[in-house]
XYZ file of C-alpha atoms in Angstrom:
352
model
C 17.720 26.270 5.214
C 15.447 23.662 6.361
C 12.310 24.572 8.149
C 11.972 21.246 10.088
C 11.920 17.921 10.090
C 8.446 16.463 9.293
C 6.917 13.278 10.096
C 3.768 12.820 7.534
C 1.575 10.160 8.951
C -0.370 8.615 5.906
C 2.097 9.781 3.429
C 0.466 7.826 0.473
C -3.097 9.051 0.973
C -4.766 12.237 -0.520
C -4.163 14.494 2.333
C -0.573 13.162 3.203
C 0.576 12.819 -0.028
C -0.176 16.221 -1.325
C 0.874 17.715 1.963
C 4.339 16.009 1.572
C 4.738 17.531 -1.798
C 3.961 20.901 -0.351
C 6.660 20.466 2.312
C 9.363 18.856 0.070
C 8.803 21.725 -2.411
C 9.312 24.197 0.644
C 12.581 22.980 1.900
C 11.637 20.624 4.662
C 12.959 17.117 5.489
C 10.041 14.782 5.086
C 9.495 11.271 6.249
C 6.551 9.607 4.948
C 4.964 7.104 7.394
C 2.599 4.323 5.882
C 1.987 0.775 6.120
C 3.104 0.471 2.249
C 5.415 2.972 1.459
C 5.617 4.384 -2.115
C 8.083 6.233 -4.169
C 7.400 9.954 -3.303
C 10.128 12.539 -4.811
C 11.967 13.734 -1.641
C 10.118 11.668 0.846
C 12.073 9.078 3.386
C 9.827 6.185 3.751
C 8.839 4.868 7.119
C 7.031 1.595 6.983
C 4.665 0.473 10.002
C 1.250 -0.173 11.231
C 0.450 2.387 13.794
C -1.933 -0.249 15.348
C 1.196 -2.277 16.336
C 3.002 -0.493 19.185
C 6.240 -2.410 19.322
C 6.509 -1.724 15.563
C 5.577 1.829 15.616
C 8.510 2.325 18.523
C 11.007 0.430 16.392
C 10.173 2.271 13.373
C 10.371 5.778 14.679
C 13.153 5.250 17.391
C 16.263 7.933 16.662
C 14.406 10.007 14.206
C 14.660 13.656 15.028
C 11.042 14.749 14.294
C 9.814 18.183 14.818
C 6.857 18.364 13.152
C 4.085 15.621 13.134
C 1.364 15.635 10.706
C -1.569 13.140 11.140
C -3.453 12.550 8.147
C -4.543 9.093 8.066
C -7.585 7.000 9.789
C -8.974 3.250 9.923
C -12.403 2.527 9.326
C -14.269 0.167 11.512
C -17.725 -1.542 11.752
C -18.806 0.981 14.384
C -18.104 4.239 15.768
C -17.137 2.445 18.977
C -14.662 0.620 17.084
C -13.355 3.775 15.203
C -12.573 5.349 18.519
C -10.685 2.430 19.808
C -8.776 1.964 16.598
C -7.929 5.351 15.833
C -7.227 6.623 19.138
C -4.640 3.579 19.681
C -3.092 4.672 16.373
C -2.472 8.206 17.589
C -1.331 6.910 21.117
C 0.911 4.647 19.728
C 2.611 7.397 17.761
C 3.129 9.627 20.507
C 4.557 7.042 22.700
C 7.056 6.349 20.043
C 8.117 9.811 18.872
C 10.861 11.589 20.894
C 9.097 14.517 22.807
C 12.409 16.368 23.407
C 12.553 17.054 19.593
C 8.710 17.945 19.182
C 7.561 21.411 18.515
C 4.446 20.802 16.567
C 1.593 18.417 16.079
C -1.360 18.537 13.431
C -4.155 16.626 12.729
C -6.594 16.513 9.980
C -10.205 15.810 10.960
C -13.251 17.220 8.917
C -17.103 18.370 8.437
C -18.300 15.611 10.675
C -17.006 17.822 13.344
C -20.074 19.493 13.041
C -22.298 16.831 11.416
C -21.794 14.036 13.694
C -19.881 10.500 13.338
C -20.941 8.089 10.505
C -23.566 6.280 12.901
C -25.340 9.733 13.837
C -24.625 11.464 10.497
C -26.612 14.742 10.147
C -27.587 14.850 13.762
C -25.710 17.995 14.536
C -27.686 21.145 15.057
C -25.066 23.805 13.837
C -26.252 26.211 11.514
C -24.148 26.718 8.249
C -21.736 28.148 7.858
C -20.145 26.182 10.241
C -17.813 27.809 12.677
C -14.889 26.210 14.740
C -16.817 27.451 17.818
C -19.561 25.057 17.514
C -20.109 22.641 20.236
C -19.453 19.180 19.663
C -22.288 16.695 18.485
C -23.093 14.160 21.464
C -22.085 10.690 20.897
C -18.987 8.921 20.134
C -16.954 10.266 17.304
C -13.354 9.383 16.545
C -12.509 13.123 15.362
C -13.211 14.100 19.076
C -10.768 11.233 20.501
C -7.966 12.098 18.115
C -8.396 16.063 18.934
C -8.364 15.225 22.775
C -5.146 12.921 22.563
C -3.360 15.665 20.352
C -4.014 18.318 22.688
C -3.254 16.188 25.795
C 0.099 15.075 24.444
C 0.918 18.776 23.286
C 0.021 19.907 26.936
C 2.358 16.927 28.459
C 5.196 17.629 26.484
C 5.025 21.115 25.563
C 4.594 21.615 21.760
C 2.035 23.654 19.887
C -1.031 21.687 17.989
C -3.375 22.552 15.282
C -6.310 20.871 14.101
C -7.761 21.267 10.302
C -11.246 20.573 9.474
C -11.644 20.101 5.564
C -14.841 19.514 3.780
C -14.778 17.062 0.915
C -11.534 16.618 -0.272
C -10.466 16.533 -4.081
C -7.281 16.086 -5.535
C -4.356 13.869 -7.141
C -4.128 10.423 -5.018
C -5.079 7.018 -5.971
C -6.465 3.943 -3.968
C -8.215 6.384 -1.583
C -11.420 5.930 0.258
C -12.461 9.605 0.338
C -11.159 10.795 -3.132
C -14.601 12.022 -4.802
C -12.691 13.708 -7.641
C -11.152 10.395 -8.857
C -14.410 8.617 -8.070
C -16.488 11.070 -10.331
C -13.804 11.031 -12.900
C -13.992 7.077 -13.275
C -17.964 7.273 -13.210
C -18.136 9.796 -16.028
C -15.591 7.645 -18.158
C -17.620 4.662 -17.758
C -20.803 6.553 -18.895
C -18.848 7.806 -21.808
C -17.862 4.373 -22.843
C -21.408 2.707 -22.401
C -23.587 5.477 -23.426
C -24.951 5.681 -20.037
C -26.476 9.189 -19.177
C -24.546 11.162 -16.336
C -26.930 10.804 -13.539
C -26.393 12.662 -10.255
C -26.320 10.004 -7.641
C -27.394 12.177 -4.393
C -30.346 14.122 -3.193
C -32.345 17.005 -4.709
C -31.228 18.834 -1.494
C -27.367 18.454 -2.333
C -28.382 19.240 -5.989
C -29.794 22.556 -5.180
C -28.127 23.868 -2.129
C -25.085 25.721 -1.514
C -21.728 23.814 -0.781
C -18.179 23.778 -0.707
C -15.165 21.694 -1.032
C -11.537 21.442 -0.213
C -8.340 21.171 -2.612
C -5.778 18.870 -0.943
C -2.954 20.992 -2.009
C -4.627 24.170 -0.389
C -5.070 21.861 2.618
C -1.414 21.138 2.750
C -0.596 24.726 2.428
C -2.834 25.851 5.297
C -1.027 23.005 7.580
C 2.328 24.386 6.532
C 1.250 27.761 7.567
C -0.408 26.953 10.882
C 2.849 24.932 11.868
C 5.040 27.803 11.368
C 2.973 30.743 12.209
C 3.340 31.743 15.812
C -0.039 33.287 15.908
C -1.775 30.296 14.755
C -0.790 27.973 17.507
C -3.039 25.900 19.290
C -6.077 26.426 17.028
C -8.413 24.424 15.183
C -9.225 25.953 11.096
C -11.761 25.097 8.979
C -10.297 24.533 5.262
C -12.191 25.134 2.259
C -11.727 26.564 -1.257
C -12.998 29.847 -0.366
C -15.936 29.513 -3.220
C -19.319 27.980 -2.963
C -21.145 26.436 -5.653
C -24.425 24.307 -6.505
C -24.067 20.675 -7.837
C -26.799 21.660 -10.355
C -24.181 23.414 -11.988
C -20.958 21.957 -11.122
C -22.528 18.487 -12.294
C -23.252 19.915 -15.700
C -19.930 21.425 -16.309
C -18.052 18.146 -15.482
C -20.288 16.504 -17.920
C -19.747 18.988 -20.511
C -15.911 18.344 -19.844
C -16.560 14.756 -20.505
C -18.732 15.438 -23.211
C -21.830 13.610 -21.664
C -25.644 13.923 -21.722
C -26.467 15.085 -18.256
C -29.463 13.848 -16.908
C -31.876 15.927 -14.739
C -31.532 15.178 -10.850
C -33.703 12.260 -10.350
C -36.270 12.869 -7.520
C -35.141 9.755 -5.577
C -31.135 9.331 -5.140
C -29.616 7.022 -7.407
C -26.515 6.038 -5.577
C -23.379 4.978 -7.536
C -23.216 1.922 -4.959
C -25.990 0.637 -6.925
C -25.582 2.423 -10.544
C -22.283 0.484 -10.681
C -22.878 -2.633 -9.203
C -20.864 -5.392 -11.488
C -19.011 -2.773 -13.442
C -15.590 -4.376 -12.686
C -15.534 -6.361 -15.992
C -16.627 -3.250 -17.912
C -13.750 -1.270 -16.380
C -11.320 -3.933 -17.154
C -12.274 -3.815 -20.996
C -12.247 -0.082 -20.803
C -8.451 -0.379 -19.275
C -7.288 -2.782 -21.607
C -8.685 -1.029 -24.986
C -7.243 2.430 -23.791
C -4.082 1.256 -22.173
C -4.693 2.499 -18.609
C -2.717 1.940 -15.638
C -5.157 0.426 -13.336
C -7.714 -2.157 -14.473
C -9.486 -2.746 -11.054
C -11.944 0.083 -10.598
C -12.278 -0.517 -6.835
C -8.654 0.320 -6.448
C -9.812 3.813 -7.846
C -13.354 4.662 -7.151
C -14.776 5.018 -3.689
C -18.637 4.854 -4.523
C -19.803 4.470 -0.904
C -18.073 7.726 0.245
C -19.127 10.022 -2.758
C -22.790 8.402 -2.079
C -22.195 9.708 1.698
C -21.449 13.339 0.724
C -23.851 13.757 -2.011
C -26.777 12.104 -0.527
C -26.818 14.496 2.408
C -30.311 15.987 2.948
C -28.835 19.233 4.703
C -26.735 22.129 3.587
C -22.759 22.142 4.373
C -21.013 25.025 3.817
C -17.990 26.226 6.130
C -17.035 29.649 7.682
C -13.465 30.657 6.744
C -13.336 33.853 9.015
C -11.437 32.526 11.547
C -8.157 31.174 9.243
C -8.355 34.445 7.533
C -8.244 36.574 10.546
C -5.412 34.543 11.578
C -3.328 35.420 8.152
C -4.188 32.259 5.762
C -6.170 33.427 3.056
C -5.313 31.495 -0.012
C -8.116 30.478 -2.535
C -8.809 27.727 -5.190
C -11.607 27.735 -7.516
C -13.682 24.278 -7.217
C -14.421 24.060 -10.754
C -10.762 24.731 -11.808
C -9.562 22.113 -9.133
C -12.111 19.393 -10.751
C -11.024 19.986 -14.371
C -7.288 20.251 -13.579
C -7.559 17.124 -11.520
C -9.446 15.469 -14.700
C -6.953 16.434 -17.122
C -4.014 14.852 -14.768
C -5.795 11.424 -14.439
C -5.921 11.435 -18.253
C -2.169 12.360 -18.726
C -1.282 9.750 -16.300
C -3.327 7.228 -18.154
C -5.865 6.546 -14.889
C -8.801 7.519 -17.121
C -9.101 7.340 -20.714
């Protein structure tokens, strides 16, 4: 028996791709919306640009979508532009969907809910562990805009909603601007090939403080659970693996996996965007020598986003009491999530 007909918006990304895999495996009919569809087992591709209202309406007309999962975003030069562009995407989506068939809408945002937008990052005053009940950080934030649009559409059309707030995501996906796991794996592979020390690029605060992360498959399972559990409707949930760690241990364990010399954390951050300047030719050579499937390092690594996460000067830990109280208690050890990802990247010839 089919559980529903899902539209995964951003189906080729880290979040959407893993969610689509969860839904297909669990018996859903799954449509995957993206600008550049890829071959995904069991996913029916829908190609459109959500910023084009007419094209979106044409692409979605007649699809009997019962559950929509919004797992995408677009980056602009300012937060005001982020608000405008991302808000337009969601508005165009709900204008194009048949409200009579919709029973649930889900949105993925993140920890910037508590920390502030890119422009005011770290300006939030919430204490750790972050709770879903924390007030919004003053100033524009496209997460808030998307949440408001979702809730307004749900109230207008009578469907249920959920918002999911993961921390830093890791999982299997390529060409994703928020994929720290792949970025670290590429960096470690370059260090191994060149003899560079494996230098932690971030702040001493991140090196020493407790933190947490989110496995993309665990996020997918939480999204499916919330969409089906009557008691979870119309709620926002933090989504993290359930363990906490310090980078000073995790970085050494990752270094051990790649058989690297792990340098002490520098007193001054050494951002990957600076360390990896001009590394394109070096990766092209590594890819040719080792028979890798992608010779463009910029199609794999997101130096800027990993720098942003690891360069923070504050502790980031998320409270899971709410989702556990509501009935979701899945767990994923973060160290295992990293090592499993690295093994998969090697098997798929993405890293040597």
